[in-house]
CSV table of C-alpha atoms and ligand atoms in Angstrom, one decimal:
chain,number,residue,atom,x,y,z
L,1,UNK,CA,-29.0,-8.8,31.4
L,2,UNK,CA,-30.7,-7.3,34.4
L,3,UNK,CA,-32.4,-9.5,36.9
L,4,UNK,CA,-34.8,-8.2,39.5
L,5,UNK,CA,-34.4,-8.9,43.2
L,6,UNK,CA,-35.8,-12.0,44.8
L,7,UNK,CA,-39.5,-12.3,45.5
L,8,UNK,CA,-40.5,-11.4,49.0
L,9,UNK,CA,-41.8,-14.3,51.1
L,10,UNK,CA,-43.6,-14.0,54.5
L,11,UNK,CA,-46.8,-12.1,55.1
L,12,UNK,CA,-47.5,-9.1,52.8
L,13,UNK,CA,-47.9,-6.3,55.3
L,14,UNK,CA,-51.4,-5.3,54.0
L,15,UNK,CA,-52.6,-8.8,55.0
L,16,UNK,CA,-51.4,-8.6,58.6
L,17,UNK,CA,-54.3,-8.5,61.0
L,18,UNK,CA,-52.5,-9.1,64.4
L,19,UNK,CA,-51.9,-5.9,66.4
L,20,UNK,CA,-50.0,-4.9,69.6
L,21,UNK,CA,-51.9,-2.6,72.0
L,22,UNK,CA,-49.9,0.3,73.5
L,23,UNK,CA,-51.6,2.2,76.3
L,24,UNK,CA,-50.3,5.8,77.0
L,25,UNK,CA,-52.0,7.8,79.8
L,26,UNK,CA,-55.1,5.7,79.4
L,27,UNK,CA,-55.2,6.1,75.6
L,28,UNK,CA,-54.8,2.8,73.6
L,29,UNK,CA,-53.0,2.6,70.3
L,30,UNK,CA,-53.2,-0.5,68.0
L,31,UNK,CA,-49.9,-1.2,66.2
L,32,UNK,CA,-49.8,-3.7,63.3
L,33,UNK,CA,-47.6,-6.8,63.8
L,34,UNK,CA,-45.8,-8.2,60.8
L,35,UNK,CA,-44.5,-11.7,60.6
L,36,UNK,CA,-41.3,-12.7,58.8
L,37,UNK,CA,-40.4,-16.0,57.1
L,38,UNK,CA,-37.8,-16.4,59.9
L,39,UNK,CA,-36.9,-14.6,63.1
L,40,UNK,CA,-38.9,-12.3,65.5
L,41,UNK,CA,-42.2,-10.6,64.6
L,42,UNK,CA,-42.0,-6.8,64.2
L,43,UNK,CA,-44.3,-4.2,65.6
L,44,UNK,CA,-44.9,-1.5,63.0
L,45,UNK,CA,-44.5,1.9,64.8
L,46,UNK,CA,-44.4,4.0,61.6
L,47,UNK,CA,-47.6,5.8,62.5
L,48,UNK,CA,-47.0,6.1,66.3
L,49,UNK,CA,-45.4,9.6,66.4
L,50,UNK,CA,-48.2,11.0,64.2
L,51,UNK,CA,-50.9,9.4,66.4
L,52,UNK,CA,-49.4,9.6,69.9
L,53,UNK,CA,-46.8,12.3,69.6
L,54,UNK,CA,-44.1,9.9,71.1
L,55,UNK,CA,-40.9,8.5,69.7
L,56,UNK,CA,-39.6,5.0,70.5
L,57,UNK,CA,-36.1,4.9,72.1
L,58,UNK,CA,-33.5,2.4,70.9
L,59,UNK,CA,-29.9,3.7,70.9
L,60,UNK,CA,-27.7,1.6,68.6
L,61,UNK,CA,-30.9,0.0,67.2
L,62,UNK,CA,-30.4,-3.3,69.0
L,63,UNK,CA,-34.2,-3.9,69.0
L,64,UNK,CA,-35.1,-2.1,65.8
L,65,UNK,CA,-35.7,-3.5,62.3
L,66,UNK,CA,-34.6,-0.7,60.0
L,67,UNK,CA,-35.9,-2.3,56.8
L,68,UNK,CA,-37.3,-5.5,55.4
L,69,UNK,CA,-34.9,-7.7,53.4
L,70,UNK,CA,-34.7,-11.0,51.5
L,71,UNK,CA,-30.9,-11.3,51.3
L,72,UNK,CA,-29.4,-12.6,54.5
L,73,UNK,CA,-30.8,-14.1,57.8
L,74,UNK,CA,-29.0,-14.7,61.0
L,75,UNK,CA,-30.3,-16.8,63.9
L,76,UNK,CA,-28.0,-15.6,66.7
L,77,UNK,CA,-29.2,-18.2,69.2
L,78,UNK,CA,-28.7,-21.2,66.8
L,79,UNK,CA,-25.6,-19.7,65.2
L,80,UNK,CA,-27.2,-19.9,61.8
L,81,UNK,CA,-26.3,-17.7,58.8
L,82,UNK,CA,-28.4,-18.0,55.5
L,83,UNK,CA,-27.8,-16.2,52.2
L,84,UNK,CA,-31.0,-16.3,50.2
L,85,UNK,CA,-31.9,-19.3,52.4
L,86,UNK,CA,-28.6,-21.3,51.8
L,87,UNK,CA,-26.6,-22.0,55.0
L,88,UNK,CA,-23.1,-20.4,55.0
L,89,UNK,CA,-21.3,-23.7,55.7
L,90,UNK,CA,-22.8,-25.3,52.6
L,91,UNK,CA,-21.9,-22.2,50.4
L,92,UNK,CA,-18.3,-22.2,51.9
L,93,UNK,CA,-17.8,-25.9,51.1
L,94,UNK,CA,-19.8,-26.3,47.8
L,95,UNK,CA,-19.9,-22.8,46.1
L,96,UNK,CA,-17.4,-20.1,45.4
L,97,UNK,CA,-17.3,-16.4,45.9
L,98,UNK,CA,-18.5,-15.2,42.5
L,99,UNK,CA,-21.4,-17.7,42.6
L,100,UNK,CA,-22.3,-16.4,46.1
L,101,UNK,CA,-22.1,-12.8,44.7
L,102,UNK,CA,-24.6,-13.8,42.0
L,103,UNK,CA,-26.8,-15.4,44.6
L,104,UNK,CA,-26.7,-12.3,46.8
L,105,UNK,CA,-27.3,-9.9,43.9
L,106,UNK,CA,-30.1,-11.7,42.1
L,107,UNK,CA,-31.7,-14.0,44.7
L,108,UNK,CA,-31.1,-17.4,43.1
L,109,UNK,CA,-28.1,-19.7,42.4
L,110,UNK,CA,-27.1,-19.2,38.7
L,111,UNK,CA,-27.4,-21.7,35.9
L,112,UNK,CA,-24.1,-22.5,34.2
L,113,UNK,CA,-24.8,-20.0,31.5
L,114,UNK,CA,-25.8,-17.2,33.9
L,115,UNK,CA,-22.6,-17.9,36.0
L,116,UNK,CA,-20.4,-17.8,32.9
L,117,UNK,CA,-21.9,-14.5,31.8
L,118,UNK,CA,-21.6,-13.0,35.3
L,119,UNK,CA,-18.0,-14.1,35.7
L,120,UNK,CA,-17.2,-12.7,32.3
L,121,UNK,CA,-18.7,-9.3,33.2
L,122,UNK,CA,-16.9,-9.1,36.5
L,123,UNK,CA,-13.6,-10.3,35.0
L,124,UNK,CA,-13.7,-7.6,32.3
L,125,UNK,CA,-14.3,-4.8,34.8
L,126,UNK,CA,-11.3,-5.5,37.0
L,127,UNK,CA,-9.0,-2.8,35.5
L,128,UNK,CA,-9.0,0.8,37.0
L,129,UNK,CA,-8.9,3.9,34.9
L,130,UNK,CA,-5.2,4.5,34.4
L,131,UNK,CA,-5.3,8.0,35.9
L,132,UNK,CA,-6.6,6.6,39.2
L,133,UNK,CA,-3.0,5.6,40.0
L,134,UNK,CA,-2.3,9.2,40.8
L,135,UNK,CA,-4.6,8.9,43.8
L,136,UNK,CA,-2.4,6.1,45.3
L,137,UNK,CA,0.7,8.1,44.7
L,138,UNK,CA,-0.7,11.1,46.6
L,139,UNK,CA,-0.7,9.1,49.8
L,140,UNK,CA,2.2,8.7,52.2
L,141,UNK,CA,3.8,5.2,51.8
L,142,UNK,CA,2.8,4.4,55.4
L,143,UNK,CA,-0.8,5.4,54.9
L,144,UNK,CA,-3.2,2.7,56.2
L,145,UNK,CA,-4.7,0.9,53.2
L,146,UNK,CA,-8.2,1.5,54.5
L,147,UNK,CA,-7.5,5.3,54.2
L,148,UNK,CA,-6.5,4.7,50.6
L,149,UNK,CA,-9.6,2.5,49.9
L,150,UNK,CA,-12.0,5.1,51.3
L,151,UNK,CA,-10.4,7.8,49.2
L,152,UNK,CA,-10.1,5.8,45.9
L,153,UNK,CA,-13.5,4.3,46.1
L,154,UNK,CA,-15.1,7.6,46.7
L,155,UNK,CA,-13.1,9.1,43.8
L,156,UNK,CA,-14.6,6.4,41.5
L,157,UNK,CA,-17.6,8.7,41.1
L,158,UNK,CA,-15.3,11.1,39.3
L,159,UNK,CA,-14.1,8.5,36.8
L,160,UNK,CA,-17.2,6.3,36.3
L,161,UNK,CA,-19.7,9.1,36.0
L,162,UNK,CA,-21.7,7.0,33.5
L,163,UNK,CA,-22.8,4.6,36.3
L,164,UNK,CA,-23.8,7.1,39.0
L,165,UNK,CA,-27.5,7.7,38.2
L,166,UNK,CA,-29.3,5.6,40.8
L,167,UNK,CA,-32.6,6.0,38.9
L,168,UNK,CA,-31.3,4.2,35.9
L,169,UNK,CA,-31.4,0.4,36.4
L,170,UNK,CA,-28.7,-0.3,33.8
L,171,UNK,CA,-26.4,2.2,35.5
L,172,UNK,CA,-27.1,0.6,38.9
L,173,UNK,CA,-26.2,-2.8,37.3
L,174,UNK,CA,-22.9,-1.4,35.8
L,175,UNK,CA,-21.9,0.3,39.1
L,176,UNK,CA,-22.6,-3.0,41.0
L,177,UNK,CA,-20.3,-5.0,38.7
L,178,UNK,CA,-17.6,-2.3,38.6
L,179,UNK,CA,-17.5,-2.1,42.5
L,180,UNK,CA,-17.3,-5.9,42.9
L,181,UNK,CA,-14.7,-6.2,40.1
L,182,UNK,CA,-12.4,-3.3,41.0
L,183,UNK,CA,-12.3,-3.6,44.7
L,184,UNK,CA,-9.6,-6.3,44.7
L,185,UNK,CA,-7.5,-4.2,42.3
L,186,UNK,CA,-7.8,-1.2,44.6
L,187,UNK,CA,-6.9,-3.2,47.7
L,188,UNK,CA,-4.0,-5.0,46.0
L,189,UNK,CA,-2.6,-1.7,44.7
L,190,UNK,CA,-2.9,-0.1,48.2
L,191,UNK,CA,-0.8,-3.0,49.4
L,192,UNK,CA,1.7,-2.7,46.6
L,193,UNK,CA,2.0,1.0,47.2
L,194,UNK,CA,2.7,0.4,50.9
L,195,UNK,CA,5.6,-1.9,50.1
L,196,UNK,CA,7.0,0.2,47.3
L,197,UNK,CA,6.4,-2.4,44.6
L,198,UNK,CA,5.0,-1.7,41.2
L,199,UNK,CA,1.3,-2.1,40.6
L,200,UNK,CA,0.4,-5.5,39.1
L,201,UNK,CA,-2.5,-5.4,36.6
L,202,UNK,CA,-5.4,-7.8,36.8
L,203,UNK,CA,-5.4,-10.9,34.5
L,204,UNK,CA,-8.5,-12.2,32.8
L,205,UNK,CA,-7.2,-15.8,32.8
L,206,UNK,CA,-7.3,-16.0,36.6
L,207,UNK,CA,-10.2,-16.6,39.0
L,208,UNK,CA,-11.3,-13.8,41.3
L,209,UNK,CA,-9.2,-15.1,44.3
L,210,UNK,CA,-6.3,-16.1,42.1
L,211,UNK,CA,-6.3,-12.6,40.5
L,212,UNK,CA,-6.2,-11.0,43.9
L,213,UNK,CA,-3.3,-13.0,45.2
L,214,UNK,CA,-1.5,-12.4,41.9
L,215,UNK,CA,-2.0,-8.7,42.1
L,216,UNK,CA,-0.7,-8.7,45.7
L,217,UNK,CA,2.2,-11.0,45.5
L,218,UNK,CA,3.5,-11.1,41.9
L,219,UNK,CA,6.5,-9.0,40.9
L,220,UNK,CA,7.8,-8.2,37.4
L,221,UNK,CA,11.1,-9.9,38.2
L,222,UNK,CA,9.8,-13.4,38.1
L,223,UNK,CA,6.7,-15.5,37.3
L,224,UNK,CA,4.3,-15.9,40.2
L,225,UNK,CA,2.4,-19.2,40.4
L,226,UNK,CA,-0.8,-19.0,42.5
L,227,UNK,CA,-1.0,-21.9,44.9
L,228,UNK,CA,-4.4,-23.4,44.4
L,229,UNK,CA,-4.9,-24.2,48.0
L,230,UNK,CA,-4.2,-20.7,49.1
L,231,UNK,CA,-6.5,-19.5,46.3
L,232,UNK,CA,-9.2,-21.8,47.7
L,233,UNK,CA,-8.6,-20.4,51.2
L,234,UNK,CA,-8.8,-16.8,49.9
L,235,UNK,CA,-12.0,-17.6,48.0
L,236,UNK,CA,-13.5,-19.1,51.1
L,237,UNK,CA,-12.5,-16.1,53.2
L,238,UNK,CA,-14.2,-13.9,50.7
L,239,UNK,CA,-17.3,-16.1,50.8
L,240,UNK,CA,-17.5,-16.0,54.6
L,241,UNK,CA,-17.4,-12.2,54.8
L,242,UNK,CA,-19.8,-11.5,51.9
L,243,UNK,CA,-22.9,-10.2,53.7
L,244,UNK,CA,-24.3,-10.2,57.2
L,245,UNK,CA,-27.8,-8.5,57.5
L,246,UNK,CA,-27.9,-4.9,58.7
L,247,UNK,CA,-24.5,-4.7,60.4
L,248,UNK,CA,-23.0,-1.3,61.1
L,249,UNK,CA,-21.3,-0.8,57.7
L,250,UNK,CA,-24.3,-2.1,55.7
L,251,UNK,CA,-26.6,0.2,57.7
L,252,UNK,CA,-24.2,3.0,56.9
L,253,UNK,CA,-24.4,2.2,53.2
L,254,UNK,CA,-28.3,2.1,53.4
L,255,UNK,CA,-28.5,5.4,55.2
L,256,UNK,CA,-26.1,7.1,52.8
L,257,UNK,CA,-28.1,5.7,49.8
L,258,UNK,CA,-31.4,6.9,51.3
L,259,UNK,CA,-30.2,10.5,50.5
L,260,UNK,CA,-29.7,9.6,46.9
L,261,UNK,CA,-25.9,9.6,47.1
L,262,UNK,CA,-24.2,7.8,44.2
L,263,UNK,CA,-23.1,4.2,44.6
L,264,UNK,CA,-19.4,4.9,45.0
L,265,UNK,CA,-20.0,7.5,47.7
L,266,UNK,CA,-22.3,5.0,49.6
L,267,UNK,CA,-19.7,2.1,49.4
L,268,UNK,CA,-16.9,4.5,50.5
L,269,UNK,CA,-19.0,5.3,53.6
L,270,UNK,CA,-19.4,1.6,54.3
L,271,UNK,CA,-15.6,1.1,54.0
L,272,UNK,CA,-15.1,4.0,56.5
L,273,UNK,CA,-17.5,2.4,59.0
L,274,UNK,CA,-16.0,-1.1,58.6
L,275,UNK,CA,-12.6,0.2,59.6
L,276,UNK,CA,-13.6,0.5,63.2
L,277,UNK,CA,-12.0,-2.1,65.6
L,278,UNK,CA,-15.4,-3.1,67.0
L,279,UNK,CA,-16.4,-4.1,63.4
L,280,UNK,CA,-14.2,-5.0,60.5
L,281,UNK,CA,-11.1,-3.8,62.1
L,282,UNK,CA,-11.4,-6.6,64.7
L,283,UNK,CA,-9.4,-9.1,62.6
L,284,UNK,CA,-6.3,-6.8,62.7
L,285,UNK,CA,-6.9,-6.0,66.4
L,286,UNK,CA,-7.3,-9.7,67.2
L,287,UNK,CA,-4.0,-10.7,65.7
L,288,UNK,CA,-2.3,-7.8,67.4
L,289,UNK,CA,-3.9,-8.9,70.7
L,290,UNK,CA,-2.7,-12.5,70.1
L,291,UNK,CA,0.8,-11.2,69.5
L,292,UNK,CA,0.7,-9.0,72.6
L,293,UNK,CA,-0.4,-12.0,74.7
L,294,UNK,CA,2.6,-13.8,73.2
L,295,UNK,CA,2.6,-17.0,75.2
L,296,UNK,CA,-0.2,-19.1,76.8
L,297,UNK,CA,0.9,-18.4,80.3
L,298,UNK,CA,-0.2,-14.8,79.9
L,299,UNK,CA,-3.8,-15.7,78.9
L,300,UNK,CA,-5.2,-15.4,82.5
L,301,UNK,CA,-3.9,-11.8,82.7
L,302,UNK,CA,-5.7,-10.8,79.5
L,303,UNK,CA,-8.9,-12.7,80.4
L,304,UNK,CA,-8.9,-10.7,83.7
L,305,UNK,CA,-8.5,-7.5,81.8
L,306,UNK,CA,-11.3,-8.4,79.4
L,307,UNK,CA,-13.6,-8.9,82.4
L,308,UNK,CA,-12.5,-5.7,84.2
L,309,UNK,CA,-15.1,-3.0,83.6
L,310,UNK,CA,-12.6,-0.3,84.4
L,311,UNK,CA,-10.3,-1.7,81.6
L,312,UNK,CA,-11.4,-0.7,78.1
L,313,UNK,CA,-9.7,-3.9,76.8
L,314,UNK,CA,-12.0,-6.3,75.1
L,315,UNK,CA,-11.2,-9.8,73.8
L,316,UNK,CA,-10.9,-9.1,70.1
L,317,UNK,CA,-12.5,-11.7,67.9
L,318,UNK,CA,-15.0,-12.6,70.7
L,319,UNK,CA,-18.6,-11.7,71.1
L,320,UNK,CA,-21.1,-10.4,68.7
L,321,UNK,CA,-24.2,-8.1,68.7
L,322,UNK,CA,-26.3,-10.9,67.2
L,323,UNK,CA,-24.6,-14.3,67.6
L,324,UNK,CA,-25.2,-15.7,71.1
L,325,UNK,CA,-23.7,-19.0,70.0
L,326,UNK,CA,-20.7,-19.9,67.8
L,327,UNK,CA,-20.4,-17.6,64.7
L,328,UNK,CA,-20.9,-20.3,62.0
L,329,UNK,CA,-18.2,-18.5,59.9
L,330,UNK,CA,-15.7,-18.9,62.7
L,331,UNK,CA,-16.1,-22.7,62.6
L,332,UNK,CA,-15.3,-22.7,58.8
L,333,UNK,CA,-12.5,-20.3,59.4
L,334,UNK,CA,-10.9,-22.5,62.1
L,335,UNK,CA,-10.9,-25.5,59.7
L,336,UNK,CA,-9.2,-23.3,57.0
L,337,UNK,CA,-6.6,-22.1,59.4
L,338,UNK,CA,-5.5,-25.7,60.1
L,339,UNK,CA,-5.5,-26.5,56.3
L,340,UNK,CA,-3.5,-23.4,55.3
L,341,UNK,CA,-0.9,-23.8,58.0
L,342,UNK,CA,-0.5,-27.5,57.2
L,343,UNK,CA,-0.1,-26.6,53.5
L,344,UNK,CA,2.5,-23.9,54.3
L,345,UNK,CA,4.3,-26.4,56.6
L,346,UNK,CA,4.0,-23.9,59.3
L,347,UNK,CA,4.4,-25.7,62.6
L,348,UNK,CA,1.9,-24.7,65.3
L,349,UNK,CA,2.8,-21.0,65.2
L,350,UNK,CA,2.9,-19.4,68.6
L,351,UNK,CA,0.0,-17.1,67.7
L,352,UNK,CA,-2.1,-20.1,66.7
L,353,UNK,CA,-1.2,-21.9,69.9
L,354,UNK,CA,-2.2,-18.8,71.9
L,355,UNK,CA,-5.5,-18.5,69.9
L,356,UNK,CA,-6.5,-22.1,70.5
L,357,UNK,CA,-5.6,-22.0,74.3
L,358,UNK,CA,-7.3,-18.6,74.6
L,359,UNK,CA,-10.5,-19.9,73.0
L,360,UNK,CA,-10.5,-22.9,75.3
L,361,UNK,CA,-9.9,-20.8,78.4
L,362,UNK,CA,-12.6,-18.2,77.5
L,363,UNK,CA,-15.2,-20.9,76.6
L,364,UNK,CA,-14.6,-22.4,80.1
L,365,UNK,CA,-14.9,-19.0,81.8
L,366,UNK,CA,-18.3,-18.1,83.4
L,367,UNK,CA,-17.9,-14.5,82.4
L,368,UNK,CA,-17.9,-15.4,78.7
L,369,UNK,CA,-20.3,-18.3,79.0
L,370,UNK,CA,-22.9,-16.3,80.9
L,371,UNK,CA,-22.7,-13.5,78.4
L,372,UNK,CA,-22.7,-15.9,75.4
L,373,UNK,CA,-19.5,-14.6,74.1
L,374,UNK,CA,-18.1,-16.9,71.5
L,375,UNK,CA,-15.4,-16.6,68.8
L,376,UNK,CA,-16.6,-14.6,65.8
L,377,UNK,CA,-15.5,-14.5,62.2
L,378,UNK,CA,-12.5,-12.4,63.1
L,379,UNK,CA,-10.9,-14.7,65.6
L,380,UNK,CA,-9.2,-17.0,63.1
L,381,UNK,CA,-9.2,-15.0,59.9
L,382,UNK,CA,-6.1,-13.0,60.9
L,383,UNK,CA,-4.1,-16.2,61.6
L,384,UNK,CA,-4.8,-17.4,58.0
L,385,UNK,CA,-4.2,-14.1,56.4
L,386,UNK,CA,-0.9,-13.6,58.2
L,387,UNK,CA,0.2,-17.2,57.2
L,388,UNK,CA,-0.6,-16.3,53.6
L,389,UNK,CA,1.8,-13.3,53.7
L,390,UNK,CA,-0.6,-10.4,54.3
L,391,UNK,CA,0.4,-7.7,56.8
L,392,UNK,CA,-2.2,-7.0,59.5
L,393,UNK,CA,-2.9,-3.6,57.9
L,394,UNK,CA,-4.4,-5.6,54.9
L,395,UNK,CA,-6.8,-7.6,57.0
L,396,UNK,CA,-9.7,-5.1,57.0
L,397,UNK,CA,-9.2,-4.1,53.4
L,398,UNK,CA,-9.7,-7.8,52.6
L,399,UNK,CA,-12.9,-7.8,54.6
L,400,UNK,CA,-14.0,-4.7,52.6
L,401,UNK,CA,-13.2,-6.5,49.3
L,402,UNK,CA,-15.5,-9.4,50.3
L,403,UNK,CA,-18.3,-7.3,51.9
L,404,UNK,CA,-18.6,-5.1,48.8
L,405,UNK,CA,-21.1,-7.5,47.3
L,406,UNK,CA,-23.2,-7.4,50.5
L,407,UNK,CA,-23.2,-3.6,50.6
L,408,UNK,CA,-24.1,-3.5,46.8
L,409,UNK,CA,-26.8,-6.1,47.1
L,410,UNK,CA,-28.4,-4.3,50.1
L,411,UNK,CA,-28.0,-0.9,48.3
L,412,UNK,CA,-29.8,-2.3,45.2
L,413,UNK,CA,-32.5,-3.9,47.4
L,414,UNK,CA,-33.2,-0.6,49.1
L,415,UNK,CA,-33.4,1.4,45.9
L,416,UNK,CA,-36.0,-1.0,44.6
L,417,UNK,CA,-38.1,-0.5,47.8
L,418,UNK,CA,-41.1,1.7,47.0
L,419,UNK,CA,-41.2,2.6,50.7
L,420,UNK,CA,-37.8,4.2,50.4
L,421,UNK,CA,-37.5,7.6,52.1
L,422,UNK,CA,-34.5,9.5,53.4
L,423,UNK,CA,-33.4,8.0,56.8
L,424,UNK,CA,-33.9,10.4,59.6
L,425,UNK,CA,-33.7,9.0,63.2
L,426,UNK,CA,-35.0,11.2,66.0
L,427,UNK,CA,-33.7,11.7,69.6
L,428,UNK,CA,-34.5,11.9,73.3
L,429,UNK,CA,-33.4,15.6,73.8
L,430,UNK,CA,-32.0,16.2,77.3
L,431,UNK,CA,-30.4,19.6,76.6
L,432,UNK,CA,-31.4,23.2,77.6
L,433,UNK,CA,-34.8,24.5,76.8
L,434,UNK,CA,-35.0,27.8,74.8
L,435,UNK,CA,-33.1,30.7,76.5
L,436,UNK,CA,-32.0,34.2,75.5
L,437,UNK,CA,-28.5,35.2,74.3
L,438,UNK,CA,-26.3,36.8,77.0
L,439,UNK,CA,-23.9,39.5,75.9
L,440,UNK,CA,-20.3,38.7,76.8
L,441,UNK,CA,-20.0,41.6,79.3
L,442,UNK,CA,-22.9,40.1,81.3
L,443,UNK,CA,-21.6,36.5,81.5
A,1,SDX,C1,-18.0,-8.0,63.2
A,1,SDX,O1,-22.8,-6.9,63.2
A,1,SDX,C2,-22.2,-7.7,62.4
A,1,SDX,O2,-22.8,-8.5,61.8
A,1,SDX,C3,-20.7,-7.5,62.4
A,1,SDX,C4,-19.9,-8.6,61.6
A,1,SDX,C5,-20.2,-8.6,60.2
A,1,SDX,O3,-20.0,-9.7,59.5
A,1,SDX,O4,-20.6,-7.5,59.7
A,1,SDX,O5,-20.2,-9.9,62.2
A,1,SDX,C6,-18.4,-8.4,61.8
A,1,SDX,O6,-18.0,-6.8,63.4
A,1,SDX,C7,-17.8,-9.1,64.2
A,1,SDX,C8,-17.4,-8.5,65.6
A,1,SDX,C9,-16.0,-8.1,65.6
A,1,SDX,N1,-15.6,-7.3,66.8
A,1,SDX,C10,-14.9,-7.8,67.8
A,1,SDX,O7,-14.4,-9.0,67.8
A,1,SDX,C11,-14.5,-6.8,68.8
A,1,SDX,C12,-14.7,-7.5,70.2
A,1,SDX,N2,-16.1,-7.7,70.4
A,1,SDX,C13,-16.8,-6.7,71.2
A,1,SDX,O8,-16.4,-5.4,71.0
A,1,SDX,C14,-18.3,-6.9,71.2
A,1,SDX,O9,-18.6,-8.2,71.4
A,1,SDX,C15,-19.1,-6.4,70.0
A,1,SDX,C16,-18.8,-5.0,69.6
A,1,SDX,C17,-18.9,-7.3,68.8
A,1,SDX,C18,-20.6,-6.5,70.4
A,1,SDX,O10,-20.8,-5.6,71.4
A,1,SDX,P1,-22.1,-5.6,72.3
A,1,SDX,O11,-23.3,-5.8,71.5
A,1,SDX,O12,-22.1,-4.4,73.2
A,1,SDX,O13,-21.9,-6.9,73.2
A,1,SDX,P2,-22.9,-7.5,74.2
A,1,SDX,O14,-24.1,-6.5,74.3
A,1,SDX,O15,-23.2,-8.8,73.7
A,1,SDX,O16,-22.1,-7.4,75.5
A,1,SDX,C19,-22.6,-8.2,76.6
A,1,SDX,C20,-21.6,-8.1,77.7
A,1,SDX,C21,-21.2,-6.7,78.1
A,1,SDX,O17,-20.7,-6.8,79.5
A,1,SDX,P3,-21.8,-6.5,80.6
A,1,SDX,O18,-22.2,-5.0,80.5
A,1,SDX,O19,-23.0,-7.4,80.4
A,1,SDX,O20,-21.1,-6.8,81.9
A,1,SDX,O21,-20.4,-8.8,77.2
A,1,SDX,C22,-19.3,-7.8,77.3
A,1,SDX,C23,-19.9,-6.5,77.3
A,1,SDX,O22,-19.0,-5.5,77.9
A,1,SDX,N3,-18.5,-8.1,76.1
A,1,SDX,C24,-17.2,-8.4,76.1
A,1,SDX,C25,-16.8,-8.6,74.8
A,1,SDX,N4,-17.9,-8.4,74.0
A,1,SDX,C26,-18.9,-8.1,74.8
A,1,SDX,N5,-16.3,-8.5,77.1
A,1,SDX,C27,-15.0,-8.8,76.8
A,1,SDX,N6,-14.6,-9.0,75.5
A,1,SDX,C28,-15.5,-8.9,74.5
A,1,SDX,N7,-15.1,-9.2,73.3
């Protein structure tokens, strides 16, 4: 069953009549303005270079809409995150990860029959080709699991060649399901390999989150019972990280896809980008920072370092390119942290105590308040994941497992866009103008 993407709302671009006037050296250029269903209007500059022989300049694309999309919307000022219009706090409390995957992929919440079919399809694609185990065994035991995920996901193109043709809608659908279904197995096996334990195969009688916990923590020597509260917390963490507009890794996937690269290569590129500490690597970096702070009395020292322009240290888990209010995911994550630690009977761990006092101190500090730097999704996630038994090296792989559905949904949406062309940013060139080669004896 193949379902198309959601219907586009907002103005159809052809109907837009408003324009912006740009004057360059006395010459005026009218640029169309397009209005979204939510968020800022956009000025359409697609024809500007051809008409005015000028580029626009926006390093890091902080003011540039690279595409139109119907999947996710963020209001950074309000701290609002919508997936196909549904607020993330409602999805986190009322839905579950695979239902959110369906919503992101197909645009609407599923009926019971649609959800059963989707869950059946994902569940029956969780196994990896048996030969792929050799990829894991080729890595050093101390390899970072993100290095393994980048390599193994890219190698999927060699094993699932029957779902690499991006022009075939059925192959796109199969590749989407395979990536969502197999990512937990790849992440779990990367963890098992790092701790020298045997790989645990997926089980079809478990839910997505239960299956992942079972593949990570079960051992052949004894039965492993999944704790339902930990499974719920795991599912909620997956839901909170599922998609987030055109963030760095999603933009990487879109740019890779614009060249016609196969889906496995595109998602491997997204995983590589997510690894960075300014992006998905922040949850690992945040817990390591909390450990380095160690006790609340050292918080002022680290706040001073975070404010010192000569010190590269940044408060991990704080700030966001878009949110200039609380990251709504951080609020849900904070509630989960308390719930999981209560369940595990973990008294107020030093790291949680430092986190809560650091958050309070930063939110009372003019530097952070003036710059609208609030806790983001990564501030509390590491505390929960560590309490659940994951090493910090597994935090970003978990983010990659969850974000796979976002990358895949955005990848599918872009391939369905009739405007799709290969991405090719330009530049403001400040280098040498043309000059003749100088023989070495004359230099
Ligand atoms: C994710 O894009 C997404 O959607 C990403 C993500 C997703 O779901 O895909 O939400 C996931 O990546 C969350 C962010 C995780 N990263 C971190 O927690 C790392 C720490 N955060 C910073 O590196 C930073 O806040 C960024 C990278 C997240 C944002 O960087 P920006 O856009 O450069 O921040 P900004 O423009 O808002 O900064 C304004 C000022 C600057 O100082 P001034 O030049 O004005 O004096 O605030 C400073 C920044 O130097 N600043 C910080 C800070 N973040 C920004 N100062 C200290 N500590 C910080 N964390």
